[in-house]
XYZ file of C-alpha atoms in Angstrom:
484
model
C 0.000 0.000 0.000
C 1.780 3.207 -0.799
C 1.232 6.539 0.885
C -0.177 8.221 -2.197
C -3.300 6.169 -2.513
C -3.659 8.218 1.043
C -2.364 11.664 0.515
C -5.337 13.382 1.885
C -4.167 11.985 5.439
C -2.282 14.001 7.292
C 0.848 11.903 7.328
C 2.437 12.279 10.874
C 6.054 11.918 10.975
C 6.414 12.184 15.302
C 6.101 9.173 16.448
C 4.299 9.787 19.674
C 0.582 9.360 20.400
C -0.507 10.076 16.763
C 0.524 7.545 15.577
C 0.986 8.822 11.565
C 2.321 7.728 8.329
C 5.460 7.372 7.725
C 8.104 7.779 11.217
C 11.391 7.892 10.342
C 13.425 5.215 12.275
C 10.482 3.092 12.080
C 11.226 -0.572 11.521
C 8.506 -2.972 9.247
C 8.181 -6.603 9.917
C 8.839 -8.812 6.901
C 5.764 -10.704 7.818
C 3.144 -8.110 8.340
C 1.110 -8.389 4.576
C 0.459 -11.898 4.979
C -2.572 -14.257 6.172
C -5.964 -11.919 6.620
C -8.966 -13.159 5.914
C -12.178 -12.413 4.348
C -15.652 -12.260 6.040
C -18.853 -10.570 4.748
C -22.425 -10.190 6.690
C -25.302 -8.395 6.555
C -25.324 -5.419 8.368
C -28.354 -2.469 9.397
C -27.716 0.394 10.419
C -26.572 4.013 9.858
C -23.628 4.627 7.901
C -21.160 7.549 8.307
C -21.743 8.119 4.245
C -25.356 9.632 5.522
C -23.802 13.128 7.548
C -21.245 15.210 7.002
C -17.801 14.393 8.279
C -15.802 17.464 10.210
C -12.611 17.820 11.389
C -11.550 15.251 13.284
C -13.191 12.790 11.049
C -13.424 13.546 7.542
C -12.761 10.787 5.194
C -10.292 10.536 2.571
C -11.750 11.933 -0.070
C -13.680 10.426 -2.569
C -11.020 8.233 -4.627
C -12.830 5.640 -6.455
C -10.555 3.292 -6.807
C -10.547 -0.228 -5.740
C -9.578 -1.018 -2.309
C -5.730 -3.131 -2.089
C -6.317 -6.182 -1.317
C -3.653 -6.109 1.612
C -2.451 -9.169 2.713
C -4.451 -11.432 0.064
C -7.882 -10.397 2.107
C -10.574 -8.093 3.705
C -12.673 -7.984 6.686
C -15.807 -6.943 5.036
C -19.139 -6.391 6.182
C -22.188 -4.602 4.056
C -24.696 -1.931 5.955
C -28.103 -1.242 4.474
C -29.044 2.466 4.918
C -31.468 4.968 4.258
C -28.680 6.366 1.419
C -28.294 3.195 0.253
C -26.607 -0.101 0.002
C -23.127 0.539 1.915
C -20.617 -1.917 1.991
C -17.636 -1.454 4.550
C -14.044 -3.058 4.496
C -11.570 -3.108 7.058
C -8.143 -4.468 7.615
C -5.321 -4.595 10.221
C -1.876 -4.803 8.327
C 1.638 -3.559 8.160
C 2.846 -3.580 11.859
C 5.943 -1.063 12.187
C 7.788 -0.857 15.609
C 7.709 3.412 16.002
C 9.992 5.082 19.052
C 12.861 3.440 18.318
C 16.209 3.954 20.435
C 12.867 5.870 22.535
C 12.502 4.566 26.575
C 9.035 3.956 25.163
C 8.715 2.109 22.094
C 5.744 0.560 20.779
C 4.125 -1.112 16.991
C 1.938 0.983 15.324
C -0.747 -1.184 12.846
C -2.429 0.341 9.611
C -6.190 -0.173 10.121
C -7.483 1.205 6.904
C -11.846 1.187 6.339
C -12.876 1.992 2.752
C -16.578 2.533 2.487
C -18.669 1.870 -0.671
C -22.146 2.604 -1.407
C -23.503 0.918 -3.690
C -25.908 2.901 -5.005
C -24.378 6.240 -5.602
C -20.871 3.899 -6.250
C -18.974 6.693 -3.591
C -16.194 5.532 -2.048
C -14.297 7.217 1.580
C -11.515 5.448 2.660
C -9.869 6.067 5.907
C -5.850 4.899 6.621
C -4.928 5.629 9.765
C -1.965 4.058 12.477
C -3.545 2.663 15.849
C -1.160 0.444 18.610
C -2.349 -1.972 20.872
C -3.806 0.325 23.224
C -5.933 2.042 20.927
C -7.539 -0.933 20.514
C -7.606 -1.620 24.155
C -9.254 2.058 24.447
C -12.376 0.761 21.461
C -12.549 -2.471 23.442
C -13.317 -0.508 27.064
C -15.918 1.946 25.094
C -17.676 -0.660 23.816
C -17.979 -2.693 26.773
C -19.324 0.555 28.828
C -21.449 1.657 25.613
C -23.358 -2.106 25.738
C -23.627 -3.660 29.140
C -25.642 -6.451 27.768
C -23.639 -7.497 25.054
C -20.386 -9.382 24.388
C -17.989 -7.562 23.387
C -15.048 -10.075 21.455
C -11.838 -10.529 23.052
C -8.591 -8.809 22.407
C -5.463 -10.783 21.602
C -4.163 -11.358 25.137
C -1.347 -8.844 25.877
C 0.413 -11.002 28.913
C 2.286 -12.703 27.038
C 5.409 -14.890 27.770
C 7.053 -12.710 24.758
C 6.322 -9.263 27.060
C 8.285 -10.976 29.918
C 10.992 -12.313 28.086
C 11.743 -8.715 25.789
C 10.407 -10.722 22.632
C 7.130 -8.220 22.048
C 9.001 -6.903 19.053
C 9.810 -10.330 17.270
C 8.058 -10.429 13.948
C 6.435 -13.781 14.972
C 4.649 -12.327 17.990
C 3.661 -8.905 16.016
C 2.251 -10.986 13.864
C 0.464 -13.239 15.413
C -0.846 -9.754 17.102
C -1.822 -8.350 13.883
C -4.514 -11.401 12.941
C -6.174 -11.431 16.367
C -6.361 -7.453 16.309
C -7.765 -7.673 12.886
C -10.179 -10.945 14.127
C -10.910 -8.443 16.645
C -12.096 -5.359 14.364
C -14.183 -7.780 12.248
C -16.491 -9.517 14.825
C -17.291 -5.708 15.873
C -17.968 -4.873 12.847
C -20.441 -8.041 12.214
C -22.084 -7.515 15.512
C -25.695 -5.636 15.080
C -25.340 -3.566 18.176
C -21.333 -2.807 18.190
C -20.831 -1.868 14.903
C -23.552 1.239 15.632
C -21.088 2.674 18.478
C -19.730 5.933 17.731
C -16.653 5.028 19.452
C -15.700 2.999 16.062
C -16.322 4.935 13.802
C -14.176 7.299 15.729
C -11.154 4.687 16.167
C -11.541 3.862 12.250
C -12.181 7.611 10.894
C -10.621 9.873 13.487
C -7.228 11.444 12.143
C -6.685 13.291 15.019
C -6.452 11.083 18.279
C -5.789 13.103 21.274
C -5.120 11.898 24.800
C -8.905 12.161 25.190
C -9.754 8.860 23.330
C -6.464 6.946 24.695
C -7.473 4.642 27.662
C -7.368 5.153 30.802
C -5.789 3.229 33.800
C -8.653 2.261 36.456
C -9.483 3.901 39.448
C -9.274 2.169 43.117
C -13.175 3.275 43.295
C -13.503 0.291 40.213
C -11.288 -2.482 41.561
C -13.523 -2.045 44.843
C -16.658 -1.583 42.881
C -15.760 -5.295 41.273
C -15.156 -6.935 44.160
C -18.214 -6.202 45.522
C -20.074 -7.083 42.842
C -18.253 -10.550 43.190
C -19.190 -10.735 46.478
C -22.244 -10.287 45.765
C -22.680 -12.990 42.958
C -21.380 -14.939 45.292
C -23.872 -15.192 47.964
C -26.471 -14.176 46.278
C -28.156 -17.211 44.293
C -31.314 -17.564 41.959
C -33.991 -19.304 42.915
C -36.539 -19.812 40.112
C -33.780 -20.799 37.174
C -34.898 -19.623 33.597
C -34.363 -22.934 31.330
C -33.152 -20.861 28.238
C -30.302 -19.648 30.052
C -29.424 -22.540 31.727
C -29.516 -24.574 28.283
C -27.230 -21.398 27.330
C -24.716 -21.270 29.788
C -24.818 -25.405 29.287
C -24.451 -25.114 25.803
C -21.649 -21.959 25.784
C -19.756 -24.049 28.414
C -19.121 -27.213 26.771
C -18.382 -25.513 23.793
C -15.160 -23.587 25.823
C -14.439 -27.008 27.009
C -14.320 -28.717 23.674
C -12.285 -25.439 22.494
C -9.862 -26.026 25.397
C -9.103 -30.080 24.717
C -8.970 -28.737 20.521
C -6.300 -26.506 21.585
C -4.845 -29.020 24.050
C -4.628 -31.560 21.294
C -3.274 -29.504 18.241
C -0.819 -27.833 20.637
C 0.398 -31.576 20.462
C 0.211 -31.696 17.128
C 2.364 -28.675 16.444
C 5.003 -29.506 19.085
C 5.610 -32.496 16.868
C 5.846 -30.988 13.671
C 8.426 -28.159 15.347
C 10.086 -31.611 15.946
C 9.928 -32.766 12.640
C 11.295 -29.884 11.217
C 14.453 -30.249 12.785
C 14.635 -34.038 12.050
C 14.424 -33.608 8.327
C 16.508 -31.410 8.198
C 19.131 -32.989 9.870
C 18.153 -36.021 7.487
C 18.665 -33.673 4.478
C 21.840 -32.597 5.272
C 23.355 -36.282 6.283
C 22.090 -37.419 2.558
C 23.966 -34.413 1.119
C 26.815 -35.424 2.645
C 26.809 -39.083 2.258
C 26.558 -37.727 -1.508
C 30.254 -36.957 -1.259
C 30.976 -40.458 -0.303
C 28.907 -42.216 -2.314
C 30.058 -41.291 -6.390
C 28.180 -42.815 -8.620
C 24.615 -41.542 -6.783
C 25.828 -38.080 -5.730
C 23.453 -36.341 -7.850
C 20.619 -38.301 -7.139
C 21.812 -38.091 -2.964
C 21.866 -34.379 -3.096
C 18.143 -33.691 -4.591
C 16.846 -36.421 -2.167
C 18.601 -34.393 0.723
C 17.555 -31.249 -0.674
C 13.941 -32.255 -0.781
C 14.160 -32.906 2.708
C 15.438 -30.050 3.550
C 12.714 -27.887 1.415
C 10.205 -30.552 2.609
C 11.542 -29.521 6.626
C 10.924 -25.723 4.899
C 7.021 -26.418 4.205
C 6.293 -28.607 7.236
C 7.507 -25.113 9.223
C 5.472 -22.906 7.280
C 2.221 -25.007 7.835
C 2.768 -25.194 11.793
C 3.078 -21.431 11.284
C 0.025 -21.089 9.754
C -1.602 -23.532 11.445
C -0.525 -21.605 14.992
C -1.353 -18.124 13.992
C -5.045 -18.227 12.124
C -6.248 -21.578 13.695
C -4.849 -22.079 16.837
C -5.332 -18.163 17.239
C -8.561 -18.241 16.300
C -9.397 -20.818 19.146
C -7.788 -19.400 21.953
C -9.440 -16.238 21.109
C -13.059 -17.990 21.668
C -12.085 -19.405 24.754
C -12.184 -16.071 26.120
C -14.917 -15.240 24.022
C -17.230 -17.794 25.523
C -15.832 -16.756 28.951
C -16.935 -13.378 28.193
C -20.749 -14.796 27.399
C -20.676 -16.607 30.516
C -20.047 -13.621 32.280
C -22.786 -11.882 30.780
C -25.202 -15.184 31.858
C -23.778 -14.425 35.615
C -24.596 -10.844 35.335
C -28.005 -11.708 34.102
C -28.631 -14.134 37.112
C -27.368 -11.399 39.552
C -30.021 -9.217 38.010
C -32.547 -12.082 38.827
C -31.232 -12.680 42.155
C -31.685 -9.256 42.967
C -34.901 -8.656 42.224
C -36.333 -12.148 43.861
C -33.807 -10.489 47.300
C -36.346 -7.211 46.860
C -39.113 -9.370 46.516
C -38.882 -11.675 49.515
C -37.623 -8.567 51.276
C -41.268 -6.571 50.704
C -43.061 -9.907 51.420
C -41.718 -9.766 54.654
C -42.036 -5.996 55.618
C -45.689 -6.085 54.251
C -46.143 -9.440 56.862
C -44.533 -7.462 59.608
C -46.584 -4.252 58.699
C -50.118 -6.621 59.107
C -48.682 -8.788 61.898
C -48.727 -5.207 63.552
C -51.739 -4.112 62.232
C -53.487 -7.093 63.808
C -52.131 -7.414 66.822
C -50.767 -10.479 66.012
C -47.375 -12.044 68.196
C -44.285 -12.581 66.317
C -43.232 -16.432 66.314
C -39.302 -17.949 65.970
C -36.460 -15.287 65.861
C -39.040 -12.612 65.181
C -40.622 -13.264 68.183
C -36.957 -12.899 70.267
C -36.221 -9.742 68.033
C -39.409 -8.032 69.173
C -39.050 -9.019 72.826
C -35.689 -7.536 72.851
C -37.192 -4.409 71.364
C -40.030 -4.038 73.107
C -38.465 -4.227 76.623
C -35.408 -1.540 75.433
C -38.948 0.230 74.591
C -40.763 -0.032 77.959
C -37.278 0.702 79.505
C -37.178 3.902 77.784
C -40.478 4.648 78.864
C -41.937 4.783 75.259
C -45.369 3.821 74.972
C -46.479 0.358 73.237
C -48.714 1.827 71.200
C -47.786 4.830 70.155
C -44.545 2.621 69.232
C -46.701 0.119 66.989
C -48.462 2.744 65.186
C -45.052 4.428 64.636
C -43.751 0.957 63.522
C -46.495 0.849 61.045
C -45.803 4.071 59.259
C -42.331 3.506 58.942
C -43.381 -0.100 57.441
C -45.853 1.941 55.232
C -43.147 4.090 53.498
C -40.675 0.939 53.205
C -43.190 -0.591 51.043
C -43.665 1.962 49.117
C -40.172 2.380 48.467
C -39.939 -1.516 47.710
C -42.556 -1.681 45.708
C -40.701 0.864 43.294
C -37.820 -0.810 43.864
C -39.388 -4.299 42.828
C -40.952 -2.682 39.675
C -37.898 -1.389 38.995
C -35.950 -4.428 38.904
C -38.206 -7.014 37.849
C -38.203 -4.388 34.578
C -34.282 -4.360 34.278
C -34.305 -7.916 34.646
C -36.846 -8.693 31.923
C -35.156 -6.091 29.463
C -31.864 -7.415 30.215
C -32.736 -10.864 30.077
C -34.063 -10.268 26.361
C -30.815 -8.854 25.337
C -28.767 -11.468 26.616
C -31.179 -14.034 24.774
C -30.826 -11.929 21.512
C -26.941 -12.003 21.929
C -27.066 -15.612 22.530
C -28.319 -15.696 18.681
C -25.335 -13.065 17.496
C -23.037 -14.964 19.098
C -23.802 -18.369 17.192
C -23.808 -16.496 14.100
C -20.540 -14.752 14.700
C -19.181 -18.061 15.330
C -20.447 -19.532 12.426
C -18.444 -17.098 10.243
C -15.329 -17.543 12.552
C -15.247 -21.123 12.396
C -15.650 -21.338 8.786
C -12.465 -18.928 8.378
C -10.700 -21.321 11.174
C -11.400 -24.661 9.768
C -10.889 -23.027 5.714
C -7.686 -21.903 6.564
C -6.996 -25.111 8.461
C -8.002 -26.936 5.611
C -6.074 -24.681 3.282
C -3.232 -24.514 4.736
C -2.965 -28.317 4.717
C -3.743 -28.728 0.782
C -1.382 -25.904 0.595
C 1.336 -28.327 2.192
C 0.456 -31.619 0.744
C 0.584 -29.588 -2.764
C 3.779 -28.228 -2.360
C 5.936 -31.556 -0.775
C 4.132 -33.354 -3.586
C 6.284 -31.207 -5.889
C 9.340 -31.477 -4.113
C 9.173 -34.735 -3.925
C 8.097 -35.501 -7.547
C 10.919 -32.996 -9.248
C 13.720 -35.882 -7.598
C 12.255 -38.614 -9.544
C 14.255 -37.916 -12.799
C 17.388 -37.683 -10.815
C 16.794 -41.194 -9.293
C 15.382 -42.960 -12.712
C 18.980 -41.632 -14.029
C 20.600 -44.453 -11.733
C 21.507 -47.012 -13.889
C 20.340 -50.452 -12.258
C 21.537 -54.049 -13.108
């Protein structure tokens, strides 16, 4: 992708929180164009091609040319609007390492959105640098912006590579690079998300101020949280909803069955890292033993040179293998962890609102128990002993005290009753949501797992085409061997 195609960006050459185009003493990574993929939904909603874009976020404007196909793909994902049909593309690609000989330095990644509409055929496309953080900063909007909803995992940022100094390896950038990308795209297929103004101003904004950078968390949060885990802890549901306990049944085993996958193909990898090493330590004992062996050195060297390409292909298909599929699966372990979350959040809500219930239940017994003149029985009836002498010590009369007692229980339920309406209204709407992004969340996995498995299944005919032929070019060399 060259700069021109973009010259209506403001190209930033300070590396610092801008994050431009170009930086000089920026490094690329060799491996940064290679492996996106493609996915395409439908999408409803309103498009940024309906209002006029200001300063910070006017487009690029109006080239009509076709978007690069970076990387041999694009995230794509088509919005139906009142303007018309518009069709939106992103991609995550070209990683560059910016700050260099800095205290600081980090990798900057080109997101670049190019919308279409297909009506009028206008075209805005947006290139513009964002690091990891900038996508942490989207991720924390998001999840604020929709409480209900699951918002998809980031590629996991404790990493052994950020303990051991290896963050800037081209390996680990670009594994990075496809699960930032994965990242952008199931936002961008997700009905509710992919409305957030927050994106549009992460994929259009040229001008990113501290203001949309995020933030570290308060001590006011961290105390907040545990709280709410306490809370979810002893506080249990008592009438269970079956749809949600088929759900978290359902979302569970499916982590589980992600977790062995992962387990097992970790295996599988580990061996074929072995492999590598074992042919080519074969290939270059058959090149040698070419030296020795005269009349068959020709034929001796291709063989050992086939293994040694052959040792070449089995390490590009564990590479593959471990950066779009195995990628892709860890990333929906923690994307079902996420929607299981969201199920415990919703059975909080429940548990809350039976708590208020069986709370007013009892203040409106106690109110008529009063009312009535009726004794308290079991610990009640201790609690109002113990009450009512303190009372008669203090000289207060009995019942002046009872109908005091019953006014005060007359507000309480009043403020209960709100309180139950209230909740048993939050809990219904929220419910519904959680139900409705039970159903995004299968679809988004159904496009996710047909990229997985395709490029599993790709990368494998990929392999077996390729070693096929290395393997079939030595022939001639060994027919040449002259046998008695």
């Amino acid at each position: 992708m060259q700069e021109s195609e973009y010259n209506s960006v403001v190209w930033d050459t300070n590396a610092g929180g801008n994050h431009g185009q170009p930086s000089n003493g920026s490094t690329g990574f060799g491996h940064g164009t290679t492996g996106t993929a493609t996915a395409t939904a439908a999408v409803t909603g309103t498009s940024p091609l309906a209002s006029t874009h200001t300063s910070p976020f006017e487009g690029i404007g109006g080239s009509s040319q076709d978007s690069p196909d970076v990387g041999g793909g694009k995230v794509a994902a088509r919005e139906s609007v009142d303007a018309g049909d518009v069709e939106t593309e992103v991609t995550v690609d070209q990683p560059r390492k910016e700050g260099e000989g800095t205290s600081n330095p980090f990798v900057t990644y080109l997101v670049t959105t190019t919308r279409t509409n297909r009506r009028t055929k206008e075209i805005r496309r947006y290139a513009l640098r964002r690091r990891y953080q900038d996508f942490a900063w989207l991720h924390e909007q998001l999840y604020k912006q929709f409480v209900a909803s699951v918002v998809p995992p980031l590629p996991d940022r404790r990493r052994l590579e950020y303990l051991t100094g290896d963050r800037f390896s081209e390996d680990f950038v670009g594994k990075r690079k496809h699960g930032l990308e994965r990242f952008v795209r199931r936002v961008v297929l997700h009905p509710l998300l992919r409305t957030s103004h927050h994106l549009t101003v992460f994929l259009e904004a040229k001008d990113w101020s501290s203001e949309y950078e995020i933030k570290p968390k308060s001590e006011n949060g961290v105390l907040d949280s545990i709280g709410d885990t306490l809370l979810n802890t002893f506080s249990k549901v008592r009438n269970r909803d079956e749809r949600f306990v088929e759900m978290r049944d359902t979302v569970g085993r499916l982590g589980d069955n992600l977790a062995r996958t992962q387990k097992l193909y970790l295996r599988v990898t580990k061996r074929q890292h072995d492999l590598q090493q074992a042919y080519e330590e074969l290939g270059t004992g058959l090149v040698d033993l070419g030296d020795i062996e005269t009349g068959m050195t020709m034929a001796l060297v291709e063989a050992g040179n086939a293994l040694k390409a052959h040792h070449l292909a089995v390490r590009q298909l564990a590479e593959q293998t471990e950066d779009l599929f195995l990628g892709e699966i860890d990333e929906y372990i923690s994307y079902c962890e996420a929607y299981l979350e969201l199920l415990r959040q919703r059975d909080q809500k429940q548990a809350e609102f039976e708590d208020l219930t069986e709370y007013l239940q009892q203040t409106a017994a106690e109110r008529d128990r009063l009312a009535n003149h009726q004794s308290a029985v079991g610990v009640s009836a201790v609690t109002n002993f113990i009450k009512g002498k303190v009372r008669d010590l203090r000289g207060v009369d009995p019942a002046t005290s009872r109908q005091q007692r019953i006014e005060n229980l007359g507000a309480r339920i009043n403020e209960l009753e709100v309180a139950v309406d209230t909740s048993r209204e939050d809990s219904a709407v929220f419910s519904e949501l959680v139900a409705e992004e039970y159903e995004v969340f299968g679809q988004i996995k159904q496009h996710d797992f047909k990229r997985a498995f395709s490029a599993l299944a790709s990368s494998h005919i990929e392999f077996y085409s390729r070693t096929v032929d290395i393997w079939r070019a030595v022939i001639p060399e060994l027919e040449k061997l002259p046998v008695d």
